[in-house]
Coordinates of C-alpha atoms in Angstrom, one line a residue:
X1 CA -201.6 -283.1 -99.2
X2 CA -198.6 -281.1 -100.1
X3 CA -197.7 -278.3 -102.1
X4 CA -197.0 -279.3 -105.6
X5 CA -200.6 -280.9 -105.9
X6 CA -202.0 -277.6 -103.5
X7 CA -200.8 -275.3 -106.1
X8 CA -202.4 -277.1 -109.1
X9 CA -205.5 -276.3 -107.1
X10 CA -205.3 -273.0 -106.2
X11 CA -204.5 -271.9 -109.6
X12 CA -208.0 -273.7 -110.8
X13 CA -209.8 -272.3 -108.2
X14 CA -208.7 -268.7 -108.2
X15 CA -210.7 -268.1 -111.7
X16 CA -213.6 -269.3 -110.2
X17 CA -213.7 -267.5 -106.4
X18 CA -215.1 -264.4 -106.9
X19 CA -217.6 -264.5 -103.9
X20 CA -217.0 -262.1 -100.8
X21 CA -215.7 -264.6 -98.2
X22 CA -214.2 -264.0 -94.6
X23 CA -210.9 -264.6 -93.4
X24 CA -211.0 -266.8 -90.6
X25 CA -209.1 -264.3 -88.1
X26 CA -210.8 -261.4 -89.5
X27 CA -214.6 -259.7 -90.0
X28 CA -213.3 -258.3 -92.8
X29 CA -214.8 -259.4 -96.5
X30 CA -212.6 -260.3 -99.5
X31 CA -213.8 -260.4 -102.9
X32 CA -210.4 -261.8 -104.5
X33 CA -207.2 -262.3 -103.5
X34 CA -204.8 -265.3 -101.6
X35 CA -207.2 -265.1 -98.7
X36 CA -210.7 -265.9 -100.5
X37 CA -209.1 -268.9 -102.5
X38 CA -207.6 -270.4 -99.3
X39 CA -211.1 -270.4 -97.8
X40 CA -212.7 -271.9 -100.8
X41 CA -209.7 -274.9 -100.6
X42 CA -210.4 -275.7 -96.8
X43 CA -214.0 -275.5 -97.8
X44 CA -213.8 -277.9 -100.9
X45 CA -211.9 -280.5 -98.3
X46 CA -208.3 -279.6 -100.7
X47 CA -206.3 -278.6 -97.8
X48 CA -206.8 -278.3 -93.3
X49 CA -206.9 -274.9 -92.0
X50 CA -202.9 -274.0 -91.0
X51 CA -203.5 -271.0 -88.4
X52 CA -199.9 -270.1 -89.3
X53 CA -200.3 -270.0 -92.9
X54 CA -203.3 -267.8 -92.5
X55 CA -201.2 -265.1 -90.4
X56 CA -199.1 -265.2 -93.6
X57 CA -201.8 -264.4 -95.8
X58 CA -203.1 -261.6 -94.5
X59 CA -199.8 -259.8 -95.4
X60 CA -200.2 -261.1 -98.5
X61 CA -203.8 -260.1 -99.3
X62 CA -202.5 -256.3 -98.2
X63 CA -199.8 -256.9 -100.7
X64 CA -202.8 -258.0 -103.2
X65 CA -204.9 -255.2 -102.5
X66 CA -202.4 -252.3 -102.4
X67 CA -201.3 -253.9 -105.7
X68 CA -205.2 -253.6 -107.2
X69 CA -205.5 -249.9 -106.1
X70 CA -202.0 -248.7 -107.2
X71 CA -202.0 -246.0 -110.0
X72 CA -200.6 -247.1 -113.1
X73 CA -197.0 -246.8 -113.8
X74 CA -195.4 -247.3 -116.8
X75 CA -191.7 -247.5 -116.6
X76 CA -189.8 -245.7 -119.1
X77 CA -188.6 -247.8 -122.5
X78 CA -184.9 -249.3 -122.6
X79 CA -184.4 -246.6 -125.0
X80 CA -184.8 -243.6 -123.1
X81 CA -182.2 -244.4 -120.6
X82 CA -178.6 -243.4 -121.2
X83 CA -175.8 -246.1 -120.6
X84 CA -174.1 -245.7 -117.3
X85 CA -170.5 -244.1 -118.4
X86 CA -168.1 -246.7 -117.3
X87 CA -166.3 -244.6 -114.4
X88 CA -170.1 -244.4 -112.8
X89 CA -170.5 -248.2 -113.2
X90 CA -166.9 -248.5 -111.2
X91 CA -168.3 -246.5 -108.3
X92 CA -171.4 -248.6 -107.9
X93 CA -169.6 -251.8 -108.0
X94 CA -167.3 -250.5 -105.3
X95 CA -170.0 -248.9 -102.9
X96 CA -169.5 -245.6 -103.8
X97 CA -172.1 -243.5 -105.0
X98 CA -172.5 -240.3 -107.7
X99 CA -172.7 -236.9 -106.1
X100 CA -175.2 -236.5 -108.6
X101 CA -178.3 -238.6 -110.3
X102 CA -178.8 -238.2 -114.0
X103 CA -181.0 -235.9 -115.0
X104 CA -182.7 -238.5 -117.4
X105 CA -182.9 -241.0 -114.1
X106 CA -186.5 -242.8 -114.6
X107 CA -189.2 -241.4 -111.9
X108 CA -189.5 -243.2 -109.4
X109 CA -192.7 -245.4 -108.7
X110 CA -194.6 -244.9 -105.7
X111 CA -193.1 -247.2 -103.4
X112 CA -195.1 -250.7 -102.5
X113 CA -193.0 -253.7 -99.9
X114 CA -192.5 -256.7 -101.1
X115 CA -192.5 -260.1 -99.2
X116 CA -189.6 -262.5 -98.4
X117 CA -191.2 -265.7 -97.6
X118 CA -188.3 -267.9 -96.1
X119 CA -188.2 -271.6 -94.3
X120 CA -187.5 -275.1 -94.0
X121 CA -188.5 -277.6 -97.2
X122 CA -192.0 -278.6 -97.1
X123 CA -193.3 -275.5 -95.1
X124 CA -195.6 -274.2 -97.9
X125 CA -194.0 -271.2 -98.3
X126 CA -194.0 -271.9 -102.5
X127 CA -197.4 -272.8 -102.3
X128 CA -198.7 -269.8 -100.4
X129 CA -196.8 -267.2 -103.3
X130 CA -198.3 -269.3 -105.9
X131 CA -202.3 -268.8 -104.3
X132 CA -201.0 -264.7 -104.1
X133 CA -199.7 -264.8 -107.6
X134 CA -202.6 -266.6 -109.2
X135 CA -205.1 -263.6 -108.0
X136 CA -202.4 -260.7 -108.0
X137 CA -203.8 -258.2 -110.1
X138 CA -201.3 -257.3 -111.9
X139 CA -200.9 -257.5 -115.8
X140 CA -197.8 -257.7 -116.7
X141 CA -196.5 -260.0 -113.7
X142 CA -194.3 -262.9 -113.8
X143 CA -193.3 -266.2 -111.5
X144 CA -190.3 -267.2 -112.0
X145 CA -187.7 -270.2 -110.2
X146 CA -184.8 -267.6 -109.4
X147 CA -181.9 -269.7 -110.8
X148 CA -183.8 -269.3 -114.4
X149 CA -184.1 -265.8 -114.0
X150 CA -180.5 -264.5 -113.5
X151 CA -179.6 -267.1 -116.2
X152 CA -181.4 -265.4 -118.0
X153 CA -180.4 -261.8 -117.0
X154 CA -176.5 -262.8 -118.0
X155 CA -177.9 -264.1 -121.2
X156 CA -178.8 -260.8 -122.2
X157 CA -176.0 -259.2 -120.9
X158 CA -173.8 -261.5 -122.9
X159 CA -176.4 -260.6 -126.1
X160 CA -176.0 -256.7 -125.5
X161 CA -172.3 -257.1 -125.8
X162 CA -172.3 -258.9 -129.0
X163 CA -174.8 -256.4 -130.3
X164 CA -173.2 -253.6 -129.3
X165 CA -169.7 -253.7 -130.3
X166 CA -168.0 -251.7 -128.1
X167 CA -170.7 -250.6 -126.6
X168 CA -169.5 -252.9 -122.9
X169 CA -166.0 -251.6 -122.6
X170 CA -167.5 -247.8 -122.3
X171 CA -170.8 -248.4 -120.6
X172 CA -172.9 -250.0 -117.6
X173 CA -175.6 -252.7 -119.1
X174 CA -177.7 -252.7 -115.8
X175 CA -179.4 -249.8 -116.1
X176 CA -181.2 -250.2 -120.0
X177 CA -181.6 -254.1 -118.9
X178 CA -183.0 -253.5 -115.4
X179 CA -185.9 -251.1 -117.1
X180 CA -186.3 -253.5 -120.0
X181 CA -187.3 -256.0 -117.1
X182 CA -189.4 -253.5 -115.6
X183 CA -191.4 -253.0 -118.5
X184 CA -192.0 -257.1 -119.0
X185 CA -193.6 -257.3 -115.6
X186 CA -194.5 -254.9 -112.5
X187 CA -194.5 -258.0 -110.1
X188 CA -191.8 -260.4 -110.1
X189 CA -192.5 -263.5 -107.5
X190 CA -189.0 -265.3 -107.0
X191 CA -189.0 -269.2 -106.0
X192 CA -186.1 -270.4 -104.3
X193 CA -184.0 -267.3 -104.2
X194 CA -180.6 -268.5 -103.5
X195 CA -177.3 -266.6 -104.4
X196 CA -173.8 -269.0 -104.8
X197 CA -172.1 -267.3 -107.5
X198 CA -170.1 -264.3 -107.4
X199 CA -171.3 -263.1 -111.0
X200 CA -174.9 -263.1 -109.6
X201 CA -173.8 -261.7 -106.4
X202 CA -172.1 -258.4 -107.7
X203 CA -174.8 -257.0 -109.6
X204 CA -177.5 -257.9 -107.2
X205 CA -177.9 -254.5 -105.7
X206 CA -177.4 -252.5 -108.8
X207 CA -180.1 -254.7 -110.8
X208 CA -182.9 -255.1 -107.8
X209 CA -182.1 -251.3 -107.0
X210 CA -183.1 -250.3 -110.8
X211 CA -186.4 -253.1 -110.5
X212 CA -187.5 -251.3 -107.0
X213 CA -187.2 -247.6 -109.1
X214 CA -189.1 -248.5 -111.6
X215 CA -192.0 -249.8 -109.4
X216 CA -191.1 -253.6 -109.2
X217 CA -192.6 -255.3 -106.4
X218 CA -191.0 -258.0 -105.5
X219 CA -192.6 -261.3 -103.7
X220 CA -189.8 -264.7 -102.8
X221 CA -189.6 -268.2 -100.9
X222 CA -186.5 -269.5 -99.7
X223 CA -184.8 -271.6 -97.4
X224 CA -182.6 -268.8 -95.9
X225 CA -183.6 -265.9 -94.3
X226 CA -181.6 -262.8 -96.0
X227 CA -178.9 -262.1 -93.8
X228 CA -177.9 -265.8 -94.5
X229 CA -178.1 -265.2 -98.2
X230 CA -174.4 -265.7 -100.2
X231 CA -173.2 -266.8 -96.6
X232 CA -169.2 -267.6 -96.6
X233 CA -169.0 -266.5 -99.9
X234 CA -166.3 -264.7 -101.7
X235 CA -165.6 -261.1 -101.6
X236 CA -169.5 -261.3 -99.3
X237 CA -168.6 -258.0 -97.7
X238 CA -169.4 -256.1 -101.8
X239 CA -172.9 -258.2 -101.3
X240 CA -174.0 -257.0 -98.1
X241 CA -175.6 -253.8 -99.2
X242 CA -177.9 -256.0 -101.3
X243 CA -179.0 -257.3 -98.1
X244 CA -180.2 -254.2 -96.5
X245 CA -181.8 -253.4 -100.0
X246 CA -183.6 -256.2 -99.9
X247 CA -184.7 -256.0 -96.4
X248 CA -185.7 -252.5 -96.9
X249 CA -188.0 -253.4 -99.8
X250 CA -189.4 -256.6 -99.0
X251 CA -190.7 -257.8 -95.7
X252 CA -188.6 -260.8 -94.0
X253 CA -191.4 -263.5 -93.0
X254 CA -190.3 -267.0 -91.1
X255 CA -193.3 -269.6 -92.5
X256 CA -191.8 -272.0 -90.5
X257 CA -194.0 -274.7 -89.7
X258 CA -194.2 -278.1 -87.8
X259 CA -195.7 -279.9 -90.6
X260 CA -193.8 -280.8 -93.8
X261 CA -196.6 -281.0 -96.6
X262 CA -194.0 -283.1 -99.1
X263 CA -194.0 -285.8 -97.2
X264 CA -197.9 -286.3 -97.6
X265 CA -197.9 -287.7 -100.9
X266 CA -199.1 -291.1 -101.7
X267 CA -196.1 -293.7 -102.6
X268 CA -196.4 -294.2 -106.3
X269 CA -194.7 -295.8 -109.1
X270 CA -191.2 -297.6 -107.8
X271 CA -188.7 -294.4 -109.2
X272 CA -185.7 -295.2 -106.9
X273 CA -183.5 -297.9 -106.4
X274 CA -180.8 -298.1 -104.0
X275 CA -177.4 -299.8 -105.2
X276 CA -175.4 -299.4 -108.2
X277 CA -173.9 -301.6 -110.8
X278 CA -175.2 -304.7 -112.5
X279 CA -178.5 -305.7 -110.6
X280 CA -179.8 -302.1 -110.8
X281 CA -178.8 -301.4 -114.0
X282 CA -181.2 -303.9 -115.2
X283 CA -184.2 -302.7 -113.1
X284 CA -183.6 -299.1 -115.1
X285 CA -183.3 -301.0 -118.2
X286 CA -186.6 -302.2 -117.7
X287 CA -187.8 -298.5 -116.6
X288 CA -186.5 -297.2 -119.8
X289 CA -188.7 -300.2 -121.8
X290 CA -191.6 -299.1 -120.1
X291 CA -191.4 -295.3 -120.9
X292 CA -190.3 -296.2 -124.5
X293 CA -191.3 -299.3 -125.5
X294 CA -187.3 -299.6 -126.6
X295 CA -184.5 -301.1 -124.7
X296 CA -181.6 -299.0 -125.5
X297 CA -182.0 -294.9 -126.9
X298 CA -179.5 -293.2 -129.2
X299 CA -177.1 -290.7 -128.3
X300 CA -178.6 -286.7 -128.8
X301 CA -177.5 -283.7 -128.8
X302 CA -179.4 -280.5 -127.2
X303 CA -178.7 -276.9 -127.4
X304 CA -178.1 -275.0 -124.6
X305 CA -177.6 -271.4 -124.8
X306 CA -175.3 -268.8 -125.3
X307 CA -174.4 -271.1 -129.0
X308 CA -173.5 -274.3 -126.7
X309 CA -174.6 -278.2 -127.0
X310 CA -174.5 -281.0 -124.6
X311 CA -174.5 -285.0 -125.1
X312 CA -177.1 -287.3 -124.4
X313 CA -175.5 -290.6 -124.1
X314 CA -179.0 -292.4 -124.9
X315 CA -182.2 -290.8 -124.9
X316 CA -186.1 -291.7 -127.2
X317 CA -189.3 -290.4 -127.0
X318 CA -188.5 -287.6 -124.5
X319 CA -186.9 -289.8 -122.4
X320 CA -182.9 -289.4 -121.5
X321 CA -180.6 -291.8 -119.7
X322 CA -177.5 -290.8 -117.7
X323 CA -174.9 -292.1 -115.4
X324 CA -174.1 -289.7 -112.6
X325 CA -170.8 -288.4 -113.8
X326 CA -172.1 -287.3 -117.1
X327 CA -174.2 -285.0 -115.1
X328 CA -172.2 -283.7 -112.1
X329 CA -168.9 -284.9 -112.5
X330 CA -168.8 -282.3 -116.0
X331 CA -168.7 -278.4 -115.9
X332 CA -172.7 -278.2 -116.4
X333 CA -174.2 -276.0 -114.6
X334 CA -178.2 -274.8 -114.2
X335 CA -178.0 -273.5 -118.1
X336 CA -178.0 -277.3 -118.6
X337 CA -180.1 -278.6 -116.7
X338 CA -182.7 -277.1 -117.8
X339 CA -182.0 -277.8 -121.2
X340 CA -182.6 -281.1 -120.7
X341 CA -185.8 -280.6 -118.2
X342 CA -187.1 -278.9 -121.5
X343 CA -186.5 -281.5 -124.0
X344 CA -187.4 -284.4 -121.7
X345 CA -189.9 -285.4 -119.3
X346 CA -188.3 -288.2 -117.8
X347 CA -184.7 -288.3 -117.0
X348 CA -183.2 -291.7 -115.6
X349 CA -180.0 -291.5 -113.2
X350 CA -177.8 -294.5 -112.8
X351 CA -174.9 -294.9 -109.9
X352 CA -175.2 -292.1 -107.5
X353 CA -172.6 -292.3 -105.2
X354 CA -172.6 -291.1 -101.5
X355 CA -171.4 -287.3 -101.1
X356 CA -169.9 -285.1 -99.0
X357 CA -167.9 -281.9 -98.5
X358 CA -164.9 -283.7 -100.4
X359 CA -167.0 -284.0 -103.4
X360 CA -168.7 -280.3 -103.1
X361 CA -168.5 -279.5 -106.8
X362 CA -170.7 -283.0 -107.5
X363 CA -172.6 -282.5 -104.6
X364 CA -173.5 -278.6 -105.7
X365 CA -174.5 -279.9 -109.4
X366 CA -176.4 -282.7 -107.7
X367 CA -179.0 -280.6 -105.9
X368 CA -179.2 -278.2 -109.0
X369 CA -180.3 -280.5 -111.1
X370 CA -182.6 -281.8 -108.7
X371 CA -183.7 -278.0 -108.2
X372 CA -184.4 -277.7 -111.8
X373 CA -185.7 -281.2 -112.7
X374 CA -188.5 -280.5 -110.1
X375 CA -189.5 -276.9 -110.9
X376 CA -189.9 -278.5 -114.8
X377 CA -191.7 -281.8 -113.5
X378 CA -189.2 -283.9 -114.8
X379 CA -190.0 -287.5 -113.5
X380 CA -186.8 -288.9 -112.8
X381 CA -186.2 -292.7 -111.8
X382 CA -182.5 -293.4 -110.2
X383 CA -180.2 -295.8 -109.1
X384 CA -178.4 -294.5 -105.4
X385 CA -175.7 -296.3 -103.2
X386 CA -178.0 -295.4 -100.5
X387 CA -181.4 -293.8 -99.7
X388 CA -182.3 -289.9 -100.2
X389 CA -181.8 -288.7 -96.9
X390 CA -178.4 -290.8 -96.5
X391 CA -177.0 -289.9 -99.8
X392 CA -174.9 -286.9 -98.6
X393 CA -172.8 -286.7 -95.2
X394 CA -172.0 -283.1 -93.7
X395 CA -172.3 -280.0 -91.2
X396 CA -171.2 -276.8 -90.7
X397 CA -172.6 -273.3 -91.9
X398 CA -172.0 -273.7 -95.5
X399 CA -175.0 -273.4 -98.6
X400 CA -174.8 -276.9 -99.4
X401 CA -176.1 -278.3 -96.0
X402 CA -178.8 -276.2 -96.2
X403 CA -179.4 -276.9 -99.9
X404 CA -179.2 -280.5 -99.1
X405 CA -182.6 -280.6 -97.1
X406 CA -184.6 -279.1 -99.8
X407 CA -183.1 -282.0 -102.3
X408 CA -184.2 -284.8 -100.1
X409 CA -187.2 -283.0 -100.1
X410 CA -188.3 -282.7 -103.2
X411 CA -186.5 -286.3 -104.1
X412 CA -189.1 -287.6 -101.6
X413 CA -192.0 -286.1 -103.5
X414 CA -191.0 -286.8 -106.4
X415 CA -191.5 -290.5 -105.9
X416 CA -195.5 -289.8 -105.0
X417 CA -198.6 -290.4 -107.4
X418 CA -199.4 -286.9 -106.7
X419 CA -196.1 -285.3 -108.6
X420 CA -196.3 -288.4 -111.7
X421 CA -200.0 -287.0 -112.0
X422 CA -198.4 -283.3 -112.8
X423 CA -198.0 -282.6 -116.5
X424 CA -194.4 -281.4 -118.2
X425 CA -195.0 -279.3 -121.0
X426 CA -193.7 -282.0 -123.5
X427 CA -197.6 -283.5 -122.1
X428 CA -199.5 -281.1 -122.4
X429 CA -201.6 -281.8 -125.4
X430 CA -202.8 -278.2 -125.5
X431 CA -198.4 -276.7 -125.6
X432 CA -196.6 -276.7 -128.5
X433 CA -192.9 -277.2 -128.0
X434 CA -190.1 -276.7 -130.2
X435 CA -187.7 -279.6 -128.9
X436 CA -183.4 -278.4 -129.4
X437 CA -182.7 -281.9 -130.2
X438 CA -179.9 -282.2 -132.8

């Protein structure tokens, strides 16, 4: 078993367990919620009772069932909120604080704790916010892999100054943006929270703190516990009150366990190949055949965002081929990544070299894409100068050693039946998707 597969489960089995079911540390009866579909996996045979995962969800289920008996709240429109004046907005950024709220501040929504769910790779901590988000009842909710999400915050930051002239150099975007994400969902559940760049770091705490006033609960998994978060970064002493936000909001849980469920899988189709040049250059040749029926693609391009494009040396059918350097030794960043994990559901990866701290730029891009590739499904086949978990050489306290054991991870996984059996959008014959090939 492991999590990927575990998730697909869950999800099918949450519409149909409605039945009042006990938790196994508890007398207690659950209609709904993480608890009652966990039962109904370890009874189906889908998973083994994890003593330590159940301690877990019985914070969760609270979560779930303050959630279900929460009055209503309705944060207010976009609209209704005034711009922050610009001398405001240089006070927040610097710690320092208004003597006085606005008088047309948004009310604030009875206040419900999150969860922070954080641990090594492979200790379920994904799978167990995906059984509480399939039951949360909450309408306007959304689940979302973190990178994605501020990507997609600056995106419309970027949008509201082209729209509104001026509008940047006199006023504070967080506020009308932060309330416009309010409205989109009440419960926002974060995978792989992570924070490397200083443009996400320095409007952390103004964004979350406008999400948590208008009612936003927040539930996350991620390999760092938060006062690791943005560790050794630049200028970290301006993110640290983010930190004691989020700690006030959300409760810090360790699901640490002795078991990595990734490594469960059964071996599948033969998707990596250690070596470079000639001799495995032929064996993706032949990978590329099968996916396409055609020896060599033509070179694409795909959009991106924010107006940009990026070349696809050869690509047919959905299916892309790359050499390392076009991926991570170029300026691309997550933005492109997942532009490609959306217009193709197999990617192929020639001559990986071996990494280290010297090559921290390659190596940062590296587990991005692997980050992104996997959260999309991708089914990627490459060609390595040495196995996974040999790939990169390092130590010290520094986000990319940490990073590192979540790509070998999920690089591991990715090689099982179990994650070639999960469907990419571009598969599902029930999703329509409008591919950005040009």
């Amino acid at each position: 078993m492991f999590s990927r597969r575990l998730s697909c489960v869950c999800h099918s089995l949450t519409r149909t367990v409605r039945i009042a079911c006990k938790p196994f540390s508890s007398n207690s009866e659950y209609v709904d919620g993480p608890l009652a579909t966990y039962q109904a996996l370890v009874k189906a045979g889908k998973i083994v009772k994890d003593d330590r995962q159940i301690s877990i969800l019985h914070r969760l289920q609270r979560l779930h069932d303050e959630l279900k008996h929460r009055p209503p709240f309705v944060p207010p429109p976009a609209e209704s909120i005034p711009p922050t004046p610009i001398n405001s907005f240089f006070k927040q950024f610097f710690g320092e604080k208004d003597t006085e709220p606005s008088p047309n501040s948004p009310a604030k929504s009875p206040a419900i704790k999150g969860v922070y769910l954080y641990g090594t790779p492979g200790c379920g901590k994904t799978f167990l916010m995906d059984m509480f988000y399939a039951s949360a009842p909450v309408e306007a909710k959304r689940r979302v892999h973190f990178n994605e999400f501020m990507l997609n915050v600056h995106d419309r930051i970027h949008k509201m100054k082209l729209d509104g002239g001026d509008y940047r150099a006199k006023f504070d975007p967080i506020p009308p943006l932060s309330s416009a994400l309010s409205t989109e969902a009440q419960l926002l559940c974060f995978d792989e929270f992570q924070v490397t760049d200083i443009a996400d770091a320095m409007i952390l705490r103004r964004l979350f703190t406008g999400l948590f006033d208008n009612g936003v609960v927040i539930v996350a998994t991620s390999n760092r516990p938060p006062k690791d978060l943005y560790l050794n970064g630049l200028q970290r002493h301006l993110f640290l009150p983010f930190i004691d936000l989020l700690i006030e909001r959300c409760d810090p849980i360790d699901v640490d366990s002795d078991t990595d469920y990734r490594y469960g899988g059964t071996r599948g189709l033969k998707t990596f190949f250690k070596g470079c040049g000639a001799a495995s250059s032929k064996q993706l040749d032949e990978v590329f055949f099968h996916l396409t029926g055609k020896h060599f693609g033509a070179p694409v391009t795909i959009d991106v965002m924010q107006g940009r494009k990026l070349h696809v040396p050869a690509a047919h059918k959905h299916v892309a081929r790359f050499h390392f350097n076009d991926l991570c030794a170029k300026p691309l960043g997550a933005a492109d990544y997942i532009a490609i994990a959306k217009n193709f559901h197999s990617v192929i990866i020639s001559d990986v070299p071996k990494l280290n701290m010297d090559t921290r730029n390659e190596l940062r891009r590296f587990i991005t894409m692997i980050d992104e590739f996997y959260q999309h499904k991708v089914k990627v086949t490459m060609s390595a100068k040495e196995e996974p978990k040999y790939l990169f050489t390092g130590e010290g306290q520094f986000d990319e050693v940490f990073a590192w054991d979540r790509c070998v991870s999920r690089l591991t996984e990715m090689q099982t039946q179990e994650y070639h059996q999960t469907l990419h959008e571009l598969q599902k014959p029930s999703t329509t998707v409008t591919s950005a090939i040009v």
